Short mmCIF file of C-alpha atoms in Angstrom, two decimals:
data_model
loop_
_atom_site.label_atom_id
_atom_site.label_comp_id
_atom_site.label_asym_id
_atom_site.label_seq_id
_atom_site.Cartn_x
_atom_site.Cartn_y
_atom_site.Cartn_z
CA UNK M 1 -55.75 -55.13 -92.61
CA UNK M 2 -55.57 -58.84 -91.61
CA UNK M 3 -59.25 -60.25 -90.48
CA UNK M 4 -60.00 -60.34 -86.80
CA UNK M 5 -59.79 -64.26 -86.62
CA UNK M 6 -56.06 -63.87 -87.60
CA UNK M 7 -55.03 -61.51 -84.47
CA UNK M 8 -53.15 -63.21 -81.97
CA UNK M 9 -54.50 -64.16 -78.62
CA UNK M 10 -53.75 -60.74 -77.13
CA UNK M 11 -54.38 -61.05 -73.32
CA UNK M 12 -54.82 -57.07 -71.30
CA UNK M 13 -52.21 -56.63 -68.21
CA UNK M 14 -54.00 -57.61 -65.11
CA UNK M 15 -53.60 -53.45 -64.10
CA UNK M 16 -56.55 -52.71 -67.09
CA UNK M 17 -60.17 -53.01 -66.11
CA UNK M 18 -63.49 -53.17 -68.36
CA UNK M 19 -66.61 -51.75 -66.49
CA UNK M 20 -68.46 -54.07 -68.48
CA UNK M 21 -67.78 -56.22 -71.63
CA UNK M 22 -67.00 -54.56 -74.68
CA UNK M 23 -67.77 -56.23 -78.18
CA UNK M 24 -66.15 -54.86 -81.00
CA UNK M 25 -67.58 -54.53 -84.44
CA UNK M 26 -67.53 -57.30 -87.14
CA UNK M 27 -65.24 -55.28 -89.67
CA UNK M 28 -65.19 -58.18 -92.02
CA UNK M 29 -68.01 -57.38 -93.59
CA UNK M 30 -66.48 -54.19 -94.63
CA UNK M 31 -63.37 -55.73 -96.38
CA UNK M 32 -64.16 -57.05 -99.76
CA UNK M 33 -60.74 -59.38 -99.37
CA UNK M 34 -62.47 -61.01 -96.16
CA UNK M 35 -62.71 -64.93 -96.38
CA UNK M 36 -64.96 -66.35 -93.41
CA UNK M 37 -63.98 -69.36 -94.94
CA UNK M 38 -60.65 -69.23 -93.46
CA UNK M 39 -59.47 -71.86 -91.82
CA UNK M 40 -57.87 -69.68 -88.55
CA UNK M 41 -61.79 -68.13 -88.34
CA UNK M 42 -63.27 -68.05 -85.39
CA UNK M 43 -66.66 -68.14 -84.69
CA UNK M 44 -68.48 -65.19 -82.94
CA UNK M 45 -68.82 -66.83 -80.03
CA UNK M 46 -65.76 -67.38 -79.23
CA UNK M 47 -64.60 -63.51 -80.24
CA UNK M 48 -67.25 -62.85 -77.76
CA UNK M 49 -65.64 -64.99 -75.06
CA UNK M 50 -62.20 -63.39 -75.81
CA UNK M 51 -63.25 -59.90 -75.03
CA UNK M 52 -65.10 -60.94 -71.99
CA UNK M 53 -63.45 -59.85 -68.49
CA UNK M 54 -62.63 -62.85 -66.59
CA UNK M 55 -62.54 -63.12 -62.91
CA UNK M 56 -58.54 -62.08 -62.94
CA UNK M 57 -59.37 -59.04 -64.27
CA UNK M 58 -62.27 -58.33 -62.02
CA UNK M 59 -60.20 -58.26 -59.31
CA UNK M 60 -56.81 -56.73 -59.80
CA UNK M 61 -53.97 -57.11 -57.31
CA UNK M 62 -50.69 -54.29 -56.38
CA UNK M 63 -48.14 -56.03 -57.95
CA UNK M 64 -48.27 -54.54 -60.83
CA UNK M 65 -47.87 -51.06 -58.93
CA UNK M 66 -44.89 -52.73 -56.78
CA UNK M 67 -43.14 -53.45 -59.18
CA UNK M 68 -43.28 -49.94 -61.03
CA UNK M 69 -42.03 -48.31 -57.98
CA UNK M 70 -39.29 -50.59 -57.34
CA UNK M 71 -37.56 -50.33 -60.27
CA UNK M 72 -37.53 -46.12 -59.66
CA UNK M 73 -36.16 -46.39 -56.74
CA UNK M 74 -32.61 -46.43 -56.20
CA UNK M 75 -30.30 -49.34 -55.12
CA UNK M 76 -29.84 -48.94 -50.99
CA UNK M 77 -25.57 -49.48 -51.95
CA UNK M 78 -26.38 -46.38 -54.05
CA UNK M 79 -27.87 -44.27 -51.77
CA UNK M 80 -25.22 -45.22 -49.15
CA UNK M 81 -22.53 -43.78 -51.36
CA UNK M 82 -24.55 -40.76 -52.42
CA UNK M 83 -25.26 -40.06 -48.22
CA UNK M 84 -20.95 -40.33 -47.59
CA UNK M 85 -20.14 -38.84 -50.50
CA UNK M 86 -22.05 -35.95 -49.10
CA UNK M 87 -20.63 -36.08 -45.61
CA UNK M 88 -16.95 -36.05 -46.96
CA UNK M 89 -17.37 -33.12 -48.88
CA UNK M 90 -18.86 -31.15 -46.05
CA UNK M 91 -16.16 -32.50 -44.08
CA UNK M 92 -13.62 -31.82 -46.14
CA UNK M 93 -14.94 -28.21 -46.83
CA UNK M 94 -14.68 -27.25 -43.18
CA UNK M 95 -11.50 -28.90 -42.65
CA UNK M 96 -10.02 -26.96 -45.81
CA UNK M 97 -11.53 -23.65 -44.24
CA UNK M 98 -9.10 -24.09 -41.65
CA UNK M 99 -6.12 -24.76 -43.83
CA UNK M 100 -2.95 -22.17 -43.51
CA UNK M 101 -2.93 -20.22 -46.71
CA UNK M 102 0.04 -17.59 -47.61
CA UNK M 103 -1.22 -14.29 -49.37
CA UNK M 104 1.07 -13.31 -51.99
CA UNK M 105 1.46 -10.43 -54.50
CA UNK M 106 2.50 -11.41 -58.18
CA UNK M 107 4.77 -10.18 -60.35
CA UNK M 108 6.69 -10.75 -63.87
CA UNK M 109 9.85 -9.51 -65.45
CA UNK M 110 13.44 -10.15 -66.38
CA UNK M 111 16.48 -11.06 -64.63
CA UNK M 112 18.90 -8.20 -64.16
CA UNK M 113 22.23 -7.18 -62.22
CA UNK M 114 21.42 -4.93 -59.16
CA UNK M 115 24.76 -2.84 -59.47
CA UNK M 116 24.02 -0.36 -62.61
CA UNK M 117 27.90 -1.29 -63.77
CA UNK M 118 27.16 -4.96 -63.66
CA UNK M 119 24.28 -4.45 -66.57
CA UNK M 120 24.83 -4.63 -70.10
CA UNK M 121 26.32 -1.49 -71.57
CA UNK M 122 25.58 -0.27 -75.18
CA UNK M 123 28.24 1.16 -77.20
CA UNK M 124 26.98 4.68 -79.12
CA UNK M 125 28.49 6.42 -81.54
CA UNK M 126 29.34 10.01 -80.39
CA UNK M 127 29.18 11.97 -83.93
CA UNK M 128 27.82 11.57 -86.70
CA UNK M 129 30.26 9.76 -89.47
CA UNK M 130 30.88 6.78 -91.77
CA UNK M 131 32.56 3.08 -90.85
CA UNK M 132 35.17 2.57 -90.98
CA UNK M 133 36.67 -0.57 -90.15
CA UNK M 134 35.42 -2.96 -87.33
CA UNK M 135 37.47 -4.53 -85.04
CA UNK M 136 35.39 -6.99 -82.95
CA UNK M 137 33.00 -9.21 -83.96
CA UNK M 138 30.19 -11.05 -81.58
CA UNK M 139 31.49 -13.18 -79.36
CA UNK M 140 34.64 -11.48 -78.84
CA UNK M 141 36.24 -10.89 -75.06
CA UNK M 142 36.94 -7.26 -74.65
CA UNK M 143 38.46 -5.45 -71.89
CA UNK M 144 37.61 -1.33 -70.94
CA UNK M 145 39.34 0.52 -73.52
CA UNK M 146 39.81 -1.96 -76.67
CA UNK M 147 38.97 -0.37 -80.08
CA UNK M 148 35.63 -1.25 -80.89
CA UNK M 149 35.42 0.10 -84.66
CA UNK M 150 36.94 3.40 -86.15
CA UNK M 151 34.65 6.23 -87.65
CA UNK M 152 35.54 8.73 -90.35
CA UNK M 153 34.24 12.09 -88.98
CA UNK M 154 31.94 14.02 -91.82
CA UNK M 155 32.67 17.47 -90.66
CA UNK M 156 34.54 19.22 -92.96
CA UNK M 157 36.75 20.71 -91.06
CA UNK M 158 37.74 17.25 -88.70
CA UNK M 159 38.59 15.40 -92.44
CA UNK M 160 42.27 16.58 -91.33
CA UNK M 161 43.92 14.75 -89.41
CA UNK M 162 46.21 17.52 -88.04
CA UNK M 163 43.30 19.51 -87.44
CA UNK M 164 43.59 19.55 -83.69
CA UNK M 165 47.07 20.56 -83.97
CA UNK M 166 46.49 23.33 -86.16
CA UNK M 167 43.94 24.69 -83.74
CA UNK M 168 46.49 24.11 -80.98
CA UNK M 169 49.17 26.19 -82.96
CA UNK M 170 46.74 28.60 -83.86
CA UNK M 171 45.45 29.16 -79.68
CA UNK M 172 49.54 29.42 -78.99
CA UNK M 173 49.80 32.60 -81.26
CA UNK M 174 46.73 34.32 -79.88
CA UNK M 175 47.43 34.18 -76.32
CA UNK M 176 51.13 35.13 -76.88
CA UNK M 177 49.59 38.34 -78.83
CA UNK M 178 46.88 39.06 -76.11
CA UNK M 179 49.57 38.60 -73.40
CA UNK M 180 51.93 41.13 -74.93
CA UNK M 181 48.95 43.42 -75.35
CA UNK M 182 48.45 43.13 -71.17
CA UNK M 183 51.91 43.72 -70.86
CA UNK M 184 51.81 46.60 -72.47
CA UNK M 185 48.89 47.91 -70.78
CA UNK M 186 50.90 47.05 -67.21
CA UNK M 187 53.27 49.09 -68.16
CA UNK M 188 51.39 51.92 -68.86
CA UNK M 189 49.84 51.50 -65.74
CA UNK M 190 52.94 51.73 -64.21
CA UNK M 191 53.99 54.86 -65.74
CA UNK M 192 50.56 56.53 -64.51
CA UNK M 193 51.08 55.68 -61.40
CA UNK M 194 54.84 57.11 -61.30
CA UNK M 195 53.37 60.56 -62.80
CA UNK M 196 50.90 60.06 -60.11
CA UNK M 197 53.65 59.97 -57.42
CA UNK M 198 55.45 62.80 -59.24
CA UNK M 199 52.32 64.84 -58.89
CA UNK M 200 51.64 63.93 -54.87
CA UNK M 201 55.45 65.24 -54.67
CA UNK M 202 54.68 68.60 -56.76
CA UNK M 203 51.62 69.01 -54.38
CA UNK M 204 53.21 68.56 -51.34
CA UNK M 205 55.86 71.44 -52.58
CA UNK M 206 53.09 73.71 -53.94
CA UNK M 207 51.60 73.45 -50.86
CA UNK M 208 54.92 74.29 -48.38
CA UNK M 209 55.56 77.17 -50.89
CA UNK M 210 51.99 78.65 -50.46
CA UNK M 211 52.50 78.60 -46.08
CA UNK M 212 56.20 79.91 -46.08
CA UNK M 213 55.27 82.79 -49.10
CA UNK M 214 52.00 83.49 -46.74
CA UNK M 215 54.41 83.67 -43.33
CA UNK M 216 56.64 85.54 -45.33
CA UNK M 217 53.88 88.12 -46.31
CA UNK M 218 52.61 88.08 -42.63
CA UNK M 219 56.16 89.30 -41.62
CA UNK M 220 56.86 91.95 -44.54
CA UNK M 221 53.40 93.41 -43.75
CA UNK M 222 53.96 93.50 -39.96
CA UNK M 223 57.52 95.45 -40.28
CA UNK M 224 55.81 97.58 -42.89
CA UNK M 225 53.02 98.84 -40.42
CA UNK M 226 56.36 99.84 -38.44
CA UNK M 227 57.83 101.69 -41.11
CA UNK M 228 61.01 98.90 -40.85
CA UNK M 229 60.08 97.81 -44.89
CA UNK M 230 59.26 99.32 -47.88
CA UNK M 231 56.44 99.04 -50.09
CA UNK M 232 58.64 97.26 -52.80
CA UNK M 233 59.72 94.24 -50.54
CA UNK M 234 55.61 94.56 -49.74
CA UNK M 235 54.50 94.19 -53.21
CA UNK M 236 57.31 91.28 -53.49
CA UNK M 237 56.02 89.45 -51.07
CA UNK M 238 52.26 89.54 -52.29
CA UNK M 239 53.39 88.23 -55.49
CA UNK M 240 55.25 85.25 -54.30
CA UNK M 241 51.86 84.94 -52.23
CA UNK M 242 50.11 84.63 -55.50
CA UNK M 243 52.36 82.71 -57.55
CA UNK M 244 52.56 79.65 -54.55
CA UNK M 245 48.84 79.76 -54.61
CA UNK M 246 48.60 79.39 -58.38
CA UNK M 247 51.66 76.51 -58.52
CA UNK M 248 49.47 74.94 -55.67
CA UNK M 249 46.33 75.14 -57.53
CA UNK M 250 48.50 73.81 -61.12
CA UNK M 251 49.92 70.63 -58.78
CA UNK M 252 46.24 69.70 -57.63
CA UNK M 253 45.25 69.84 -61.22
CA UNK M 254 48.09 67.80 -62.55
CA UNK M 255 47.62 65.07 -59.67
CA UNK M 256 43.95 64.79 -61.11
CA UNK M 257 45.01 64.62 -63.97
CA UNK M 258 47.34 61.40 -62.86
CA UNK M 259 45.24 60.07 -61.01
CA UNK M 260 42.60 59.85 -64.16
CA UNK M 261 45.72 58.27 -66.07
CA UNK M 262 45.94 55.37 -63.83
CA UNK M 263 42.49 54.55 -63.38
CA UNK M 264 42.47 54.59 -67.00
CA UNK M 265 45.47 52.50 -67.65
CA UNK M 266 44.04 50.18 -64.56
CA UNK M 267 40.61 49.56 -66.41
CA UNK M 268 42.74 49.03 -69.70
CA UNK M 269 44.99 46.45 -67.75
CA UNK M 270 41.36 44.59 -66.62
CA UNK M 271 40.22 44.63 -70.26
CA UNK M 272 43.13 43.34 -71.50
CA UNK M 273 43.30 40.59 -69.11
CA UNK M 274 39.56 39.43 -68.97
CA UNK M 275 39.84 39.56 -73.42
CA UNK M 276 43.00 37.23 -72.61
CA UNK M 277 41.59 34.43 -70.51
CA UNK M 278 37.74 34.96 -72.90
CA UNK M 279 40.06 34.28 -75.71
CA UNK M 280 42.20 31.51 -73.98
CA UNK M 281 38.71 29.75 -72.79
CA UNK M 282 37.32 29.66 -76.29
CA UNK M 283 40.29 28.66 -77.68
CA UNK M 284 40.84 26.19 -75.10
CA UNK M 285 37.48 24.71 -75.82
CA UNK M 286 38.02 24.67 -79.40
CA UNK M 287 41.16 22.38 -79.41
CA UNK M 288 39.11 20.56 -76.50
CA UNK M 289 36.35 19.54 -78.98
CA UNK M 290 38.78 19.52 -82.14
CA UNK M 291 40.79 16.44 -80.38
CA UNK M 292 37.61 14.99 -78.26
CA UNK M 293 36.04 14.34 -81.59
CA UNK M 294 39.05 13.03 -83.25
CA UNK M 295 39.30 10.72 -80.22
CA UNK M 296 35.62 10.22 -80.72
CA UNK M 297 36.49 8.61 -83.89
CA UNK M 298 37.93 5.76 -82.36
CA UNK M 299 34.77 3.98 -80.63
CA UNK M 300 36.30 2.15 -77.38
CA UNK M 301 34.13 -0.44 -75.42
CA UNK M 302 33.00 1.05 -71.59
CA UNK M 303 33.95 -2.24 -69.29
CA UNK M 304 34.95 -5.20 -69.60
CA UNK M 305 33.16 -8.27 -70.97
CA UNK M 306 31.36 -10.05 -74.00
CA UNK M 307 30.06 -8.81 -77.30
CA UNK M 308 26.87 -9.55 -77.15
CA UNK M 309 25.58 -7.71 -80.22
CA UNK M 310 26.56 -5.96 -83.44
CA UNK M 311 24.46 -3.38 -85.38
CA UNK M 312 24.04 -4.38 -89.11
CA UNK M 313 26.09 -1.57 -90.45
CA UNK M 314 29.31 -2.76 -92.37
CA UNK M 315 32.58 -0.07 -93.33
CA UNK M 316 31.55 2.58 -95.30
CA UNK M 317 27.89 3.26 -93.93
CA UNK M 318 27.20 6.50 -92.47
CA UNK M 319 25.76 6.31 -88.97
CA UNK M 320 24.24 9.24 -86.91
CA UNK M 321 25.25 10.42 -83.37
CA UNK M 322 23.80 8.30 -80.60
CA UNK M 323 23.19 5.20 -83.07
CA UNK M 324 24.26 2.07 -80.72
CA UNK M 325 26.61 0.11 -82.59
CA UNK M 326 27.34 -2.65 -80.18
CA UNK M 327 26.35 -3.68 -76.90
CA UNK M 328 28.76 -5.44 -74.08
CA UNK M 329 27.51 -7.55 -71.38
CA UNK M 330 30.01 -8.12 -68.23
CA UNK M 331 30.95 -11.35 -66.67
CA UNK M 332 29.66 -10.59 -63.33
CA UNK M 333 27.81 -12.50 -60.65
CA UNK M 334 25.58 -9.93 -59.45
CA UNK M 335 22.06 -10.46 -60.21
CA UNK M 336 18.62 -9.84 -59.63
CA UNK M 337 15.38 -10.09 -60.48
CA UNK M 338 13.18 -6.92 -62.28
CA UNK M 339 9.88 -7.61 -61.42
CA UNK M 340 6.61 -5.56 -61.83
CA UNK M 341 4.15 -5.59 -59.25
CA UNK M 342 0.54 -3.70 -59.30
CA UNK M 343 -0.22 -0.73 -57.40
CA UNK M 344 -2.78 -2.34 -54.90
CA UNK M 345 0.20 -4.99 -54.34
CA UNK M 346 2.90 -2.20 -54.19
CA UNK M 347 1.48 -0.65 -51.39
CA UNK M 348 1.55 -3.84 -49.60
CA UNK M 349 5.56 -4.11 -50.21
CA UNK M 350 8.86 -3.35 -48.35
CA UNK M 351 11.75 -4.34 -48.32
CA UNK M 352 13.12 -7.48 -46.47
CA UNK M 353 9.82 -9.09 -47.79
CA UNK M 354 10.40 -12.80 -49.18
CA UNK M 355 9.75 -13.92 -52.55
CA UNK M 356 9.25 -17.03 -54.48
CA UNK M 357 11.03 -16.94 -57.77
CA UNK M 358 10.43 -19.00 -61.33
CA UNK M 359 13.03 -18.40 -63.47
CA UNK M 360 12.18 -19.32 -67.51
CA UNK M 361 14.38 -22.50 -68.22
CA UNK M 362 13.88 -23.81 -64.96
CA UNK M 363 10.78 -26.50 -64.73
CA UNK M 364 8.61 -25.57 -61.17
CA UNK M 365 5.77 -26.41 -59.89
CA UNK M 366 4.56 -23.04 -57.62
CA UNK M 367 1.40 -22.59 -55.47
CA UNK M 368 1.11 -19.03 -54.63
CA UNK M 369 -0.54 -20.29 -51.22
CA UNK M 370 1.41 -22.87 -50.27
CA UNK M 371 4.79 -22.02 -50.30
CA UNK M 372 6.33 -24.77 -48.73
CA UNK M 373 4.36 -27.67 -51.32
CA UNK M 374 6.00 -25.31 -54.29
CA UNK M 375 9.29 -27.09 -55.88
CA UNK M 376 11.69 -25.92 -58.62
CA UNK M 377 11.41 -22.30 -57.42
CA UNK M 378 14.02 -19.93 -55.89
CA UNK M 379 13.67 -17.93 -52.44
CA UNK M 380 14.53 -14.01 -52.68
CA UNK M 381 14.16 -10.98 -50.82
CA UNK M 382 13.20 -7.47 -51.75
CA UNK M 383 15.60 -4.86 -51.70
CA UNK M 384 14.01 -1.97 -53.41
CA UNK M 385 10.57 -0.84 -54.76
CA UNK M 386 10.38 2.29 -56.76
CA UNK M 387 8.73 5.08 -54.71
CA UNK M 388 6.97 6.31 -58.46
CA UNK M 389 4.86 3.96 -61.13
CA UNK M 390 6.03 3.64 -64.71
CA UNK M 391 2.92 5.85 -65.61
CA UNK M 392 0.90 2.90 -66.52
CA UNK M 393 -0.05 1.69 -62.82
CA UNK M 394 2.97 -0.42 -62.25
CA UNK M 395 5.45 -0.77 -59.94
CA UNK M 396 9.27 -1.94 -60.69
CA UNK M 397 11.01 -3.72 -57.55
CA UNK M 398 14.41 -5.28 -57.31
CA UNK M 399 14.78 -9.00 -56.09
CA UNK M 400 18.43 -10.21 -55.02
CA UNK M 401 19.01 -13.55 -53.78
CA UNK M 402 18.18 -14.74 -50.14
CA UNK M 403 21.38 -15.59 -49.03
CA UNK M 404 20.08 -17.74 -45.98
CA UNK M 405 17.83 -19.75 -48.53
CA UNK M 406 18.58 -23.97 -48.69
CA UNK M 407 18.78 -23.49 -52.51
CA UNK M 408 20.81 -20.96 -54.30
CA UNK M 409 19.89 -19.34 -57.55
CA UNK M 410 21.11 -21.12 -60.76
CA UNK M 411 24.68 -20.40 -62.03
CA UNK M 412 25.08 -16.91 -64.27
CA UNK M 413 26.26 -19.31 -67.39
CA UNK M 414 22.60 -21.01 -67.23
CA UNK M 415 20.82 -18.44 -65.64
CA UNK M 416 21.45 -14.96 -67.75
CA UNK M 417 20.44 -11.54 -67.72
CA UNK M 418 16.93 -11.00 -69.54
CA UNK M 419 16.00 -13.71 -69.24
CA UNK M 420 11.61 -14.05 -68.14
CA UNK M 421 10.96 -14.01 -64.59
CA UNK M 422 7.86 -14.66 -62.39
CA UNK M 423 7.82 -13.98 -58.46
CA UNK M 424 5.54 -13.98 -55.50
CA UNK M 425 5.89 -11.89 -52.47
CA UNK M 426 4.74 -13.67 -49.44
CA UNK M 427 2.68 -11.80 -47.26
CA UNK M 428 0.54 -12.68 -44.54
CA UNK M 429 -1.00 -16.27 -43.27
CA UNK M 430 -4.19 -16.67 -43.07
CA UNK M 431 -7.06 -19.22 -43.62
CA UNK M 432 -8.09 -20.58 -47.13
CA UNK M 433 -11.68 -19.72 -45.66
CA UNK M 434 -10.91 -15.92 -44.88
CA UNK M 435 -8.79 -15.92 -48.26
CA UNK M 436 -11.65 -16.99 -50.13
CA UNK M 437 -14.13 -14.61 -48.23
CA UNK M 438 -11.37 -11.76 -49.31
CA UNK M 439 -11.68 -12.72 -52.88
CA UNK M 440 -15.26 -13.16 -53.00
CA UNK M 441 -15.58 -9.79 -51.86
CA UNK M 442 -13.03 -8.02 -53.86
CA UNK M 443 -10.83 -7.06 -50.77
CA UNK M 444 -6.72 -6.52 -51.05
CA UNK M 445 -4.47 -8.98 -48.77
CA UNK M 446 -3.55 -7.65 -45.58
CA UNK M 447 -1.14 -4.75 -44.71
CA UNK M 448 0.04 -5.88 -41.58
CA UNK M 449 3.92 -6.47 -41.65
CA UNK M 450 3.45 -9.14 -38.80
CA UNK M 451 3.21 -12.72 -40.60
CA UNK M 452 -0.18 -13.53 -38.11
CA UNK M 453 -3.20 -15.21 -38.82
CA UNK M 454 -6.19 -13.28 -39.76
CA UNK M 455 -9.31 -14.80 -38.11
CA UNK M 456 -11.68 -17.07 -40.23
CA UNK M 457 -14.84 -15.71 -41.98
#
């Protein structure tokens, strides 16, 4: 440590005060290194004199203290633009309480067709077989009808090609057999009911014989109580009596009998005919499905339009029944928007409702509250909303264009089907205040259908 005679004329701020002189040890006697030699030594006197408090320090002044709290005080410019910077932001947050503000409902999904036969279709094979040969490739125009690919069936018994006409042939035979077979039956039925007749007749006679052999008796028996005839014409007469009665009795018996014979011969005709048209159904069926799944071989595109896809299977793989195999999408101009909506915003929903569109492609700029600042979007209107959820707490609506929009949607070669959508369906105005009191407490937009303004919160 240096000697005190070498430390530098060190003067105390004006703020410190000494309550009475202070003298501070000699520490050079301490220090063996100490010269008081030295020529910058000072004598003790004058140490003395340095640590006395002069008159300056005996009476100390504020300036020291001004100064201190100047310098932590702001600049007056500063606080100025602090104090308007304040106003214009309370300003401007009443004034934006007041703003119009549209409540909307959001939803994503795809771009569609709203007609069902405007939507792609999906060609399916309809048995189970190998590949053929295909006849299209991606890209291709196709109209309803055109071969798409040919399949080679795998049931055994479709491997021939004259399969459905053997089965034809075959149902031809049958049905002539069965329909002799009724024929026959008719006939019979017609012969029964001839006996039948035959029998009536034979009746009819039995009965006539039995009242003239009974007048007859009634007579003979009369002119024998008056001794005019004998006992033989008597006895005659009884047993013509008897014999009418017994031919009577043998008729009723034989038109039973005839009568069983055509009910019989009727049911037999019924059989007949119900086995015929059983066996001309089946049969009927069975060619039916014998040249339906020859047809079925040949795999024909549903409408008319553009290959869109191709399954990876190439001639000779072995597909099941209901694998798609290609899928067709139609040059139409009907479209739509799929979008999925929530079911707090579904119940707020009906149709005629506007929406604001985004298609993916198509640069926007969209404020859900302020419809009219939004650009790059498209106007539509809501045409349907499913009255059921997709069983996870959506919604699926329909959007088709607004056809007394400024802007129309893009064209169908730029604007295709599946391709991302976003929408929002305008609801009510109301404030930005009262909107942002709704969403601060956790309250759904308005259900009113009128387009008013809600009072401010």
């Amino acid at each position: 440590m240096p000697p005190a005679s070498s430390w530098p004329n060190w003067a105390p701020p004006s703020f410190i005060c000494f309550s009475r002189p202070t003298r501070l040890p000699d520490m050079s006697a301490d220090r063996p290194d100490s010269d008081s030699s030295a020529p910058d030594a000072r004598p003790p006197s004058q140490e003395r004199q340095w640590l006395q408090p002069t008159a300056e320090m005996d009476a100390p002044t504020d300036l020291g203290r001004t100064s201190a709290l100047q310098a932590a005080q702001s600049p007056a410019i500063t606080r100025s633009i602090l104090v308007v910077s304040a106003l214009f932001l309370v300003v401007l947050g009443v004034a934006l309480a007041f703003v119009p503000w549209r409540q909307t409902v959001s939803g994503s999904g795809e771009v569609t067709a709203y007609a069902p036969e405007a939507r792609p279709r999906t060609v399916e094979s309809r048995i189970s077989a190998r590949v053929a040969d295909w006849h299209v490739v991606e890209g291709d125009e196709v109209a309803k009808g055109d071969t798409v690919a040919v399949l080679e069936d795998l049931g055994s018994s479709y491997l021939d090609d004259q399969f459905a006409d053997r089965v034809a042939a075959q149902r031809t035979n049958t049905l002539n057999g069965l329909r002799l077979e009724v024929e026959r039956a008719r006939q019979k039925l017609a012969q029964a009911r001839q006996k039948r007749r035959s029998a009536d007749e034979k009746v009819s006679n039995a009965t006539l014989g039995v009242s003239t052999a009974r007048t007859r008796l009634a007579r003979i028996e009369d002119l024998q109580d008056d001794g005019i005839s004998s006992v033989r014409d008597l006895e005659t007469a009884r047993l013509k009596f008897r014999k009418a009665r017994t031919d009577s009795v043998a008729a009723a018996a034989d038109l039973a009998a005839a009568r069983r014979a055509v009910e019989s011969a009727r049911l037999n005709v019924e059989r007949k005919e119900q086995k015929l048209e059983a066996k001309q159904a089946a049969l009927s069926r069975k060619v039916g499905n014998a040249r339906e799944r020859a047809s079925n071989a040949i795999v024909r595109a549903p409408i008319s339009g553009t290959v869109s896809s191709i399954n990876r299977v190439g001639p000779g793989q072995i597909v099941k029944k209901g694998t798609t195999l290609a899928t067709v999408a139609p040059k139409t101009d009907d479209r739509a928007a799929e979008l999925f909506v929530s079911s707090i915003g579904a119940s707020l929903i009906e149709p005629g409702r506007q929406v604001q569109l985004q298609f993916s492609g198509f640069p926007a700029l969209q404020f859900s509250g302020l419809p009219d600042a939004s650009t790059g979007t498209f106007t539509g209107t809501v045409r349907f909303i499913d009255p059921v959820g997709d069983g996870s707490g959506r919604f699926r609506m329909l959007v088709v264009p607004d056809t007394s929009a400024t802007t129309s949607w893009p064209s169908p070669k730029y604007l295709r089907q599946g391709a991302p959508a976003k929408g929002s369906v305008l609801l009510s105005s109301v404030s930005l205040g009262y909107e942002i009191w709704r969403r601060m407490n956790g309250l759904p937009p308005q259900l009113s259908t009128q387009q008013g303004t809600a009072p401010a919160k």
